[in-house]
DNA sequence: TTGTATGCGTTATCAG
DNA sequence: CTGATAACGCATACAA
């Protein structure tokens, strides 16, 4: 038989109320307070009202940390983005938070800057938070990341892209196809020389996918694929330089149309064309990607593709919610949500016959 | 004397490794594993190496939830933003995450859409996460929110603005002053009729602060303050309509210069001026706010103010880190970091004499 | 340098 | 409808 251990110094932080404080004030046990928050209907109306008043008065808020530990299911969803400084990021995040908030789920964000390694690090960090679900924004991960994902045993959504044969939910659109779409748009108008301009030393692998779709379409049509990579970081400047170079080239060598990997490059081109003595779209037809707010205001207005950014974020979150609400389905078939990426035809892409 | 209670069903989730699994595999006690993560130097090199191998092999990641609960200090910093869809949001968030990440702190974000009530809700939610610090992006809160903030007893940073006599750390710049700065810019050129155009039914209270600074300057100069509010949501459209109205007004009634509350409105105006038969800046000088990437490319290039967005996010995070690193200072004087908001003078604001 | 005992604030289980 | 008890996974205090 052991002696009673000596009392130890307590580490209670006096500054915060606990469920026990509320229980004591109400003259009930703490589990009743727990139920008041999680299953109010299982608490009598009288007690409920008393608790409501006390909680209100002392400003008690249940600890997500303790609750998450005890229940084994925290209220956290994690998302790894690729470019936290882009408009795409903002719209996706808004879509996700708007949708998750109502369910009391907290979104944790990380930035991978288009890097597989940074994505792996982010996932590793997130694992420590025991999230209920994970939202990723690419479909090619490091082997280590793939291993963690399958070991996690939680819903995983790959948003923004849309590919086949993945073990995870897909919410987005096929990027290569959008490149093909723009190529077709020009081929249908009779173009034979169409160029694709990628941003500087490509971090953005989606842009590269669009370029591939373009190239495949050109090749299939028996035409030459002409993919160029910008030599400056700034997208506007890159577009402007493309125009300068175009004006300097002999007319016969010029492409009849240029597809820019994003609207910023195209805008830079349009705003600089006049300085180069080029008249758009006569001297060269243009298209972009992303439907930036400014694009419709440019002269000529920019033809572009409009991805459903907000809706993709929203749908990714909905997919998560659906999976969490569903009964314990062991390995459900991954959901596939194909969201629109609409071709917006404006003046800039009108090809001059001949 | 009571009977031994019957054994209860365990709720262990088999799917995740714990610190005990690692300890068992290494033949040490679990506290040693805990130390390996938190104070590696207190563990012998031999054990350290063994643990490193095991952790790597089974892919163990410490639970932030359990750790946070046990230590009473989770690795969380919370931030309430005002407009999650804006470029400002993206830059601020990037500055904060870049800075916090190295310290292993996780940033939790919420969106308040310029609403005090939504901010209060967000703070209430965050309280449940027991964050180490809180970053806000306004300085006027509801009484309830103020009450929670003082009860929290953690560092609170108010970022983006910069006001006096607040109990919390300030990181940003005084917005009213920037409005005054633009007003002066035109007054110094001899302007007497300067207009300020606010975006539609103002959610953005910062824009209103800039307008106040403008108005005060005009009044002080003995001139009339002329603040107009856009009648459409879309900023580009609002700017365009401003030009249309300007062209329709008799020349003598026209302002000599217009300050737009943001660059998007100014861009809309510049892109539409030609359609109205207006020549800028001769017919009217223009200025904006925010230094959008496109602004320098416009014809004429747009005069604007360039707030140090990324640096404000970074400095807000640094302030948090500094406070957390500092010893238990009970109520330190709030820090005050005044970050630059630079006037970028370009062609659009050149006033035509006479 | 390592281990033991205890508690963080909440919820799951089982009993009334 | 309510309550007693034992986890949840880890870190702190203290002892060896």
Short mmCIF file of N, CA and C in Angstrom, two decimals, chain A residues 39-195:
data_model
loop_
_atom_site.label_atom_id
_atom_site.label_comp_id
_atom_site.label_asym_id
_atom_site.label_seq_id
_atom_site.Cartn_x
_atom_site.Cartn_y
_atom_site.Cartn_z
N UNK A 39 -25.58 18.82 -27.38
CA UNK A 39 -26.91 18.27 -27.63
C UNK A 39 -27.94 18.98 -26.77
N UNK A 40 -28.19 20.23 -27.08
CA UNK A 40 -29.06 21.05 -26.21
C UNK A 40 -30.40 20.38 -25.95
N UNK A 41 -30.89 19.63 -26.91
CA UNK A 41 -32.21 19.04 -26.74
C UNK A 41 -32.24 17.98 -25.65
N UNK A 42 -31.05 17.54 -25.22
CA UNK A 42 -31.01 16.54 -24.16
C UNK A 42 -30.93 17.16 -22.77
N UNK A 43 -31.06 18.49 -22.74
CA UNK A 43 -31.02 19.18 -21.45
C UNK A 43 -32.37 19.84 -21.23
N UNK A 44 -32.87 19.75 -20.00
CA UNK A 44 -34.19 20.32 -19.73
C UNK A 44 -34.18 21.82 -19.98
N UNK A 45 -35.34 22.32 -20.34
CA UNK A 45 -35.43 23.73 -20.71
C UNK A 45 -35.01 24.63 -19.55
N UNK A 46 -35.37 24.24 -18.35
CA UNK A 46 -35.03 25.06 -17.19
C UNK A 46 -33.51 25.20 -17.05
N UNK A 47 -32.84 24.06 -17.06
CA UNK A 47 -31.37 24.07 -16.93
C UNK A 47 -30.76 24.83 -18.10
N UNK A 48 -31.31 24.59 -19.26
CA UNK A 48 -30.79 25.24 -20.45
C UNK A 48 -30.79 26.76 -20.29
N UNK A 49 -31.89 27.27 -19.80
CA UNK A 49 -32.01 28.72 -19.65
C UNK A 49 -31.02 29.24 -18.61
N UNK A 50 -30.88 28.49 -17.52
CA UNK A 50 -29.95 28.90 -16.48
C UNK A 50 -28.53 28.95 -17.05
N UNK A 51 -28.18 27.92 -17.79
CA UNK A 51 -26.84 27.86 -18.36
C UNK A 51 -26.62 29.00 -19.35
N UNK A 52 -27.62 29.24 -20.18
CA UNK A 52 -27.49 30.30 -21.16
C UNK A 52 -27.12 31.62 -20.49
N UNK A 53 -27.81 31.87 -19.38
CA UNK A 53 -27.58 33.14 -18.67
C UNK A 53 -26.16 33.18 -18.11
N UNK A 54 -25.73 32.09 -17.51
CA UNK A 54 -24.40 32.06 -16.88
C UNK A 54 -23.30 32.18 -17.93
N UNK A 55 -23.42 31.40 -19.00
CA UNK A 55 -22.43 31.44 -20.07
C UNK A 55 -22.31 32.85 -20.62
N UNK A 56 -23.43 33.45 -20.83
CA UNK A 56 -23.47 34.83 -21.31
C UNK A 56 -22.77 35.77 -20.34
N UNK A 57 -23.07 35.59 -19.07
CA UNK A 57 -22.57 36.52 -18.06
C UNK A 57 -21.06 36.44 -17.88
N UNK A 58 -20.54 35.23 -17.75
CA UNK A 58 -19.10 35.12 -17.50
C UNK A 58 -18.31 35.03 -18.80
N UNK A 59 -19.00 34.97 -19.93
CA UNK A 59 -18.31 34.93 -21.22
C UNK A 59 -17.54 33.64 -21.45
N UNK A 60 -18.15 32.53 -21.05
CA UNK A 60 -17.48 31.25 -21.25
C UNK A 60 -17.56 30.80 -22.70
N UNK A 61 -16.43 30.31 -23.22
CA UNK A 61 -16.39 29.72 -24.56
C UNK A 61 -15.71 28.36 -24.44
N UNK A 62 -16.35 27.30 -24.92
CA UNK A 62 -15.76 25.96 -24.80
C UNK A 62 -14.40 25.90 -25.50
N UNK A 63 -13.49 25.16 -24.94
CA UNK A 63 -12.17 25.02 -25.54
C UNK A 63 -12.20 24.02 -26.69
N UNK A 64 -11.88 24.52 -27.87
CA UNK A 64 -11.81 23.65 -29.04
C UNK A 64 -10.69 22.63 -28.88
N UNK A 65 -9.68 23.05 -28.17
CA UNK A 65 -8.51 22.18 -28.01
C UNK A 65 -8.86 20.96 -27.16
N UNK A 66 -9.42 21.25 -25.98
CA UNK A 66 -9.79 20.14 -25.09
C UNK A 66 -10.87 19.27 -25.73
N UNK A 67 -11.84 19.92 -26.34
CA UNK A 67 -12.92 19.17 -26.99
C UNK A 67 -12.40 18.28 -28.10
N UNK A 68 -11.50 18.83 -28.88
CA UNK A 68 -10.94 18.05 -29.98
C UNK A 68 -10.17 16.84 -29.48
N UNK A 69 -9.46 17.04 -28.41
CA UNK A 69 -8.69 15.93 -27.86
C UNK A 69 -9.61 14.85 -27.31
N UNK A 70 -10.58 15.27 -26.54
CA UNK A 70 -11.46 14.30 -25.90
C UNK A 70 -12.31 13.53 -26.91
N UNK A 71 -12.80 14.23 -27.90
CA UNK A 71 -13.71 13.58 -28.84
C UNK A 71 -12.95 12.87 -29.95
N UNK A 72 -11.69 13.23 -30.12
CA UNK A 72 -10.93 12.63 -31.22
C UNK A 72 -11.28 13.22 -32.57
N UNK A 73 -12.21 14.18 -32.58
CA UNK A 73 -12.57 14.80 -33.86
C UNK A 73 -12.62 16.31 -33.69
N UNK A 74 -11.49 16.95 -33.97
CA UNK A 74 -11.45 18.40 -33.88
C UNK A 74 -12.25 19.03 -35.00
N UNK A 75 -12.49 20.31 -34.87
CA UNK A 75 -13.31 21.01 -35.87
C UNK A 75 -12.41 21.77 -36.83
N UNK A 76 -11.53 21.03 -37.50
CA UNK A 76 -10.52 21.66 -38.34
C UNK A 76 -10.49 21.04 -39.74
N UNK A 77 -10.43 21.91 -40.73
CA UNK A 77 -10.18 21.47 -42.11
C UNK A 77 -8.95 22.23 -42.60
N UNK A 78 -8.03 21.53 -43.22
CA UNK A 78 -6.80 22.16 -43.67
C UNK A 78 -6.75 22.26 -45.18
N UNK A 79 -6.16 23.34 -45.67
CA UNK A 79 -6.02 23.52 -47.11
C UNK A 79 -4.61 24.00 -47.45
N UNK A 80 -4.03 23.40 -48.47
CA UNK A 80 -2.71 23.83 -48.93
C UNK A 80 -2.89 24.55 -50.27
N UNK A 81 -2.58 25.84 -50.30
CA UNK A 81 -2.72 26.62 -51.52
C UNK A 81 -1.36 26.73 -52.23
N UNK A 82 -1.39 27.18 -53.48
CA UNK A 82 -0.13 27.26 -54.21
C UNK A 82 0.45 28.67 -54.28
N UNK A 83 -0.42 29.66 -54.36
CA UNK A 83 0.09 31.03 -54.47
C UNK A 83 -0.80 31.96 -53.67
N UNK A 84 -0.39 32.18 -52.46
CA UNK A 84 -1.22 32.88 -51.48
C UNK A 84 -1.41 34.34 -51.86
N UNK A 85 -0.65 34.83 -52.84
CA UNK A 85 -0.75 36.25 -53.20
C UNK A 85 -1.62 36.48 -54.43
N UNK A 86 -2.28 35.46 -54.92
CA UNK A 86 -3.03 35.61 -56.16
C UNK A 86 -4.52 35.79 -55.93
N UNK A 87 -5.18 36.30 -56.96
CA UNK A 87 -6.62 36.47 -56.89
C UNK A 87 -7.31 35.10 -56.78
N UNK A 88 -6.71 34.11 -57.41
CA UNK A 88 -7.26 32.77 -57.33
C UNK A 88 -7.32 32.30 -55.88
N UNK A 89 -6.21 32.53 -55.19
CA UNK A 89 -6.17 32.17 -53.77
C UNK A 89 -7.32 32.81 -53.01
N UNK A 90 -7.48 34.12 -53.20
CA UNK A 90 -8.50 34.84 -52.45
C UNK A 90 -9.89 34.28 -52.71
N UNK A 91 -10.19 34.03 -53.98
CA UNK A 91 -11.53 33.54 -54.30
C UNK A 91 -11.77 32.13 -53.78
N UNK A 92 -10.77 31.27 -53.92
CA UNK A 92 -10.91 29.91 -53.42
C UNK A 92 -11.12 29.92 -51.90
N UNK A 93 -10.33 30.70 -51.22
CA UNK A 93 -10.42 30.77 -49.77
C UNK A 93 -11.79 31.30 -49.35
N UNK A 94 -12.25 32.32 -50.06
CA UNK A 94 -13.56 32.87 -49.70
C UNK A 94 -14.65 31.82 -49.89
N UNK A 95 -14.56 31.09 -50.99
CA UNK A 95 -15.55 30.03 -51.22
C UNK A 95 -15.52 28.98 -50.12
N UNK A 96 -14.34 28.61 -49.71
CA UNK A 96 -14.21 27.57 -48.69
C UNK A 96 -14.69 28.06 -47.33
N UNK A 97 -14.24 29.24 -46.92
CA UNK A 97 -14.62 29.72 -45.59
C UNK A 97 -16.12 29.99 -45.50
N UNK A 98 -16.65 30.60 -46.56
CA UNK A 98 -18.10 30.87 -46.53
C UNK A 98 -18.88 29.58 -46.28
N UNK A 99 -18.41 28.51 -46.86
CA UNK A 99 -19.15 27.26 -46.79
C UNK A 99 -18.89 26.53 -45.46
N UNK A 100 -17.66 26.58 -44.99
CA UNK A 100 -17.31 25.83 -43.77
C UNK A 100 -17.80 26.51 -42.50
N UNK A 101 -17.85 27.82 -42.55
CA UNK A 101 -18.14 28.58 -41.35
C UNK A 101 -19.45 28.14 -40.69
N UNK A 102 -20.46 27.93 -41.51
CA UNK A 102 -21.77 27.57 -40.97
C UNK A 102 -21.72 26.25 -40.21
N UNK A 103 -20.77 25.41 -40.54
CA UNK A 103 -20.66 24.13 -39.85
C UNK A 103 -19.73 24.20 -38.66
N UNK A 104 -19.26 25.38 -38.34
CA UNK A 104 -18.36 25.53 -37.21
C UNK A 104 -17.00 24.93 -37.44
N UNK A 105 -16.64 24.73 -38.68
CA UNK A 105 -15.31 24.18 -38.98
C UNK A 105 -14.33 25.31 -39.23
N UNK A 106 -13.14 25.16 -38.70
CA UNK A 106 -12.12 26.18 -38.85
C UNK A 106 -11.16 25.78 -39.97
N UNK A 107 -10.90 26.72 -40.87
CA UNK A 107 -9.99 26.43 -41.98
C UNK A 107 -8.57 26.84 -41.63
N UNK A 108 -7.66 25.90 -41.76
CA UNK A 108 -6.23 26.19 -41.58
C UNK A 108 -5.57 26.25 -42.95
N UNK A 109 -4.81 27.32 -43.20
CA UNK A 109 -4.23 27.50 -44.53
C UNK A 109 -2.72 27.40 -44.52
N UNK A 110 -2.20 26.90 -45.61
CA UNK A 110 -0.75 26.91 -45.81
C UNK A 110 -0.47 27.26 -47.25
N UNK A 111 0.75 27.68 -47.50
CA UNK A 111 1.14 28.14 -48.83
C UNK A 111 2.28 27.27 -49.33
N UNK A 112 2.16 26.76 -50.54
CA UNK A 112 3.23 25.88 -51.05
C UNK A 112 3.97 26.50 -52.23
N UNK A 113 3.56 27.67 -52.67
CA UNK A 113 4.29 28.35 -53.75
C UNK A 113 4.61 27.43 -54.93
N UNK A 114 3.67 26.63 -55.34
CA UNK A 114 3.85 25.74 -56.48
C UNK A 114 4.92 24.66 -56.25
N UNK A 115 5.36 24.49 -55.02
CA UNK A 115 6.44 23.52 -54.75
C UNK A 115 5.89 22.24 -54.12
N UNK A 116 6.28 21.11 -54.66
CA UNK A 116 5.87 19.83 -54.10
C UNK A 116 6.43 19.64 -52.69
N UNK A 117 7.65 20.05 -52.52
CA UNK A 117 8.30 19.87 -51.22
C UNK A 117 7.62 20.70 -50.13
N UNK A 118 7.31 21.95 -50.48
CA UNK A 118 6.62 22.79 -49.50
C UNK A 118 5.23 22.23 -49.20
N UNK A 119 4.62 21.65 -50.22
CA UNK A 119 3.32 21.04 -49.97
C UNK A 119 3.46 19.88 -48.99
N UNK A 120 4.48 19.08 -49.19
CA UNK A 120 4.71 17.95 -48.28
C UNK A 120 4.90 18.45 -46.85
N UNK A 121 5.70 19.49 -46.69
CA UNK A 121 5.91 20.07 -45.36
C UNK A 121 4.59 20.53 -44.74
N UNK A 122 3.80 21.20 -45.56
CA UNK A 122 2.52 21.72 -45.07
C UNK A 122 1.63 20.57 -44.61
N UNK A 123 1.60 19.51 -45.40
CA UNK A 123 0.76 18.37 -45.03
C UNK A 123 1.24 17.76 -43.72
N UNK A 124 2.56 17.67 -43.59
CA UNK A 124 3.11 17.10 -42.36
C UNK A 124 2.69 17.95 -41.16
N UNK A 125 2.80 19.26 -41.30
CA UNK A 125 2.36 20.15 -40.23
C UNK A 125 0.89 19.92 -39.90
N UNK A 126 0.10 19.84 -40.94
CA UNK A 126 -1.35 19.70 -40.75
C UNK A 126 -1.70 18.39 -40.06
N UNK A 127 -0.94 17.34 -40.32
CA UNK A 127 -1.23 16.06 -39.69
C UNK A 127 -1.27 16.21 -38.17
N UNK A 128 -0.41 17.07 -37.65
CA UNK A 128 -0.36 17.29 -36.20
C UNK A 128 -1.62 17.94 -35.66
N UNK A 129 -2.41 18.53 -36.54
CA UNK A 129 -3.66 19.16 -36.10
C UNK A 129 -4.84 18.21 -36.18
N UNK A 130 -4.61 17.01 -36.66
CA UNK A 130 -5.68 16.02 -36.79
C UNK A 130 -6.91 16.60 -37.45
N UNK A 131 -6.75 17.09 -38.66
CA UNK A 131 -7.89 17.70 -39.35
C UNK A 131 -8.94 16.68 -39.74
N UNK A 132 -10.16 17.17 -39.94
CA UNK A 132 -11.24 16.28 -40.36
C UNK A 132 -11.16 16.00 -41.85
N UNK A 133 -10.51 16.90 -42.57
CA UNK A 133 -10.39 16.73 -44.02
C UNK A 133 -9.25 17.61 -44.51
N UNK A 134 -8.82 17.33 -45.73
CA UNK A 134 -7.70 18.05 -46.31
C UNK A 134 -8.08 18.49 -47.72
N UNK A 135 -7.79 19.75 -48.04
CA UNK A 135 -8.04 20.24 -49.39
C UNK A 135 -6.71 20.62 -50.01
N UNK A 136 -6.39 20.01 -51.13
CA UNK A 136 -5.13 20.30 -51.82
C UNK A 136 -5.44 20.98 -53.15
N UNK A 137 -4.43 21.59 -53.73
CA UNK A 137 -4.68 22.30 -54.99
C UNK A 137 -3.70 21.87 -56.07
N UNK A 138 -3.32 20.59 -56.01
CA UNK A 138 -2.58 19.99 -57.10
C UNK A 138 -2.83 18.49 -57.02
N UNK A 139 -2.43 17.77 -58.03
CA UNK A 139 -2.71 16.34 -58.01
C UNK A 139 -1.45 15.49 -58.12
N UNK A 140 -0.29 16.15 -58.15
CA UNK A 140 0.96 15.39 -58.16
C UNK A 140 1.72 15.72 -56.88
N UNK A 141 1.84 14.73 -56.01
CA UNK A 141 2.48 14.97 -54.73
C UNK A 141 3.76 14.14 -54.62
N UNK A 142 4.58 14.47 -53.67
CA UNK A 142 5.75 13.65 -53.42
C UNK A 142 5.29 12.28 -52.91
N UNK A 143 6.11 11.25 -53.08
CA UNK A 143 5.74 9.93 -52.55
C UNK A 143 5.46 9.99 -51.05
N UNK A 144 6.26 10.75 -50.34
CA UNK A 144 6.03 10.87 -48.89
C UNK A 144 4.67 11.49 -48.61
N UNK A 145 4.32 12.50 -49.38
CA UNK A 145 3.03 13.15 -49.19
C UNK A 145 1.90 12.16 -49.50
N UNK A 146 2.03 11.46 -50.59
CA UNK A 146 1.01 10.45 -50.94
C UNK A 146 0.85 9.44 -49.81
N UNK A 147 1.97 9.03 -49.24
CA UNK A 147 1.92 8.06 -48.16
C UNK A 147 1.15 8.62 -46.96
N UNK A 148 1.43 9.86 -46.61
CA UNK A 148 0.73 10.46 -45.48
C UNK A 148 -0.76 10.56 -45.77
N UNK A 149 -1.09 10.92 -47.00
CA UNK A 149 -2.49 11.11 -47.36
C UNK A 149 -3.28 9.81 -47.21
N UNK A 150 -2.68 8.71 -47.65
CA UNK A 150 -3.44 7.46 -47.54
C UNK A 150 -3.48 6.98 -46.09
N UNK A 151 -2.43 7.28 -45.33
CA UNK A 151 -2.42 6.86 -43.93
C UNK A 151 -3.41 7.67 -43.10
N UNK A 152 -3.73 8.87 -43.57
CA UNK A 152 -4.55 9.78 -42.79
C UNK A 152 -5.97 9.28 -42.57
N UNK A 153 -6.51 8.64 -43.60
CA UNK A 153 -7.86 8.10 -43.46
C UNK A 153 -8.91 9.19 -43.22
N UNK A 154 -8.76 10.30 -43.91
CA UNK A 154 -9.78 11.35 -43.87
C UNK A 154 -10.06 11.77 -45.31
N UNK A 155 -11.18 12.45 -45.55
CA UNK A 155 -11.46 12.89 -46.92
C UNK A 155 -10.37 13.84 -47.43
N UNK A 156 -9.93 13.59 -48.63
CA UNK A 156 -8.96 14.47 -49.28
C UNK A 156 -9.57 14.97 -50.59
N UNK A 157 -9.55 16.28 -50.77
CA UNK A 157 -10.09 16.87 -52.00
C UNK A 157 -8.95 17.53 -52.77
N UNK A 158 -8.85 17.20 -54.04
CA UNK A 158 -7.91 17.91 -54.90
C UNK A 158 -8.70 18.91 -55.73
N UNK A 159 -8.50 20.18 -55.43
CA UNK A 159 -9.30 21.22 -56.06
C UNK A 159 -8.49 21.99 -57.10
N UNK A 160 -9.21 22.62 -58.00
CA UNK A 160 -8.69 23.50 -59.06
C UNK A 160 -8.46 22.72 -60.36
N UNK A 161 -7.78 21.60 -60.27
CA UNK A 161 -7.63 20.77 -61.47
C UNK A 161 -8.72 19.70 -61.53
N UNK A 162 -8.64 18.83 -62.52
CA UNK A 162 -9.65 17.80 -62.69
C UNK A 162 -9.04 16.68 -63.53
N UNK A 163 -8.54 15.66 -62.86
CA UNK A 163 -7.89 14.59 -63.62
C UNK A 163 -8.53 13.24 -63.30
N UNK A 164 -8.23 12.27 -64.13
CA UNK A 164 -8.82 10.94 -63.97
C UNK A 164 -7.96 10.06 -63.06
N UNK A 165 -8.59 9.01 -62.60
CA UNK A 165 -7.87 7.94 -61.92
C UNK A 165 -7.11 8.38 -60.68
N UNK A 166 -7.61 9.41 -60.01
CA UNK A 166 -7.00 9.77 -58.75
C UNK A 166 -7.80 9.14 -57.62
N UNK A 167 -7.13 8.79 -56.51
CA UNK A 167 -7.88 8.20 -55.39
C UNK A 167 -8.63 9.25 -54.56
N UNK A 168 -8.46 10.54 -54.92
CA UNK A 168 -9.07 11.59 -54.11
C UNK A 168 -10.15 12.35 -54.90
N UNK A 169 -10.99 13.03 -54.17
CA UNK A 169 -12.05 13.81 -54.79
C UNK A 169 -11.48 14.90 -55.70
N UNK A 170 -12.12 15.09 -56.84
CA UNK A 170 -11.68 16.11 -57.78
C UNK A 170 -12.74 17.20 -57.87
N UNK A 171 -12.31 18.45 -57.73
CA UNK A 171 -13.21 19.59 -57.87
C UNK A 171 -12.49 20.66 -58.68
N UNK A 172 -12.88 20.81 -59.93
CA UNK A 172 -12.20 21.82 -60.74
C UNK A 172 -12.47 21.59 -62.22
N UNK A 173 -11.49 21.89 -63.02
CA UNK A 173 -11.65 21.70 -64.45
C UNK A 173 -10.31 21.27 -65.05
N UNK A 174 -10.34 20.58 -66.20
CA UNK A 174 -9.10 20.11 -66.81
C UNK A 174 -8.37 21.26 -67.49
N UNK A 175 -7.17 21.55 -67.03
CA UNK A 175 -6.46 22.73 -67.51
C UNK A 175 -5.95 22.58 -68.93
N UNK A 176 -5.48 21.38 -69.26
CA UNK A 176 -4.99 21.20 -70.62
C UNK A 176 -6.10 21.51 -71.63
N UNK A 177 -7.31 21.12 -71.26
CA UNK A 177 -8.43 21.31 -72.17
C UNK A 177 -8.69 22.80 -72.45
N UNK A 178 -8.47 23.61 -71.44
CA UNK A 178 -8.73 25.04 -71.65
C UNK A 178 -7.72 25.62 -72.65
N UNK A 179 -6.48 25.12 -72.60
CA UNK A 179 -5.49 25.56 -73.59
C UNK A 179 -5.94 25.15 -74.99
N UNK A 180 -6.46 23.93 -75.08
CA UNK A 180 -6.96 23.44 -76.37
C UNK A 180 -8.12 24.30 -76.86
N UNK A 181 -8.96 24.69 -75.91
CA UNK A 181 -10.14 25.48 -76.24
C UNK A 181 -9.75 26.80 -76.92
N UNK A 182 -8.76 27.45 -76.35
CA UNK A 182 -8.31 28.72 -76.93
C UNK A 182 -7.67 28.49 -78.30
N UNK A 183 -6.89 27.42 -78.40
CA UNK A 183 -6.28 27.11 -79.69
C UNK A 183 -7.36 26.92 -80.76
N UNK A 184 -8.37 26.13 -80.43
CA UNK A 184 -9.47 25.90 -81.36
C UNK A 184 -10.13 27.22 -81.76
N UNK A 185 -10.31 28.07 -80.77
CA UNK A 185 -10.97 29.35 -81.03
C UNK A 185 -10.27 30.09 -82.18
N UNK A 186 -8.95 30.00 -82.21
CA UNK A 186 -8.22 30.68 -83.28
C UNK A 186 -8.17 29.85 -84.56
N UNK A 187 -8.02 28.54 -84.39
CA UNK A 187 -7.97 27.67 -85.58
C UNK A 187 -9.28 27.76 -86.36
N UNK A 188 -10.37 27.83 -85.62
CA UNK A 188 -11.67 27.92 -86.29
C UNK A 188 -11.79 29.19 -87.13
N UNK A 189 -11.05 30.20 -86.69
CA UNK A 189 -11.09 31.44 -87.47
C UNK A 189 -10.10 31.42 -88.62
N UNK A 190 -9.43 30.29 -88.77
CA UNK A 190 -8.52 30.15 -89.91
C UNK A 190 -7.07 30.46 -89.63
N UNK A 191 -6.73 30.66 -88.37
CA UNK A 191 -5.34 30.95 -88.06
C UNK A 191 -4.45 29.74 -88.31
N UNK A 192 -3.23 30.00 -88.70
CA UNK A 192 -2.26 28.92 -88.88
C UNK A 192 -1.04 29.14 -87.99
N UNK A 193 -0.82 30.40 -87.61
CA UNK A 193 0.33 30.71 -86.74
C UNK A 193 -0.20 31.28 -85.43
N UNK A 194 -0.20 30.42 -84.42
CA UNK A 194 -0.69 30.83 -83.10
C UNK A 194 0.41 30.57 -82.07
N UNK A 195 0.66 31.56 -81.26
CA UNK A 195 1.72 31.43 -80.25
C UNK A 195 1.10 31.33 -78.86
#
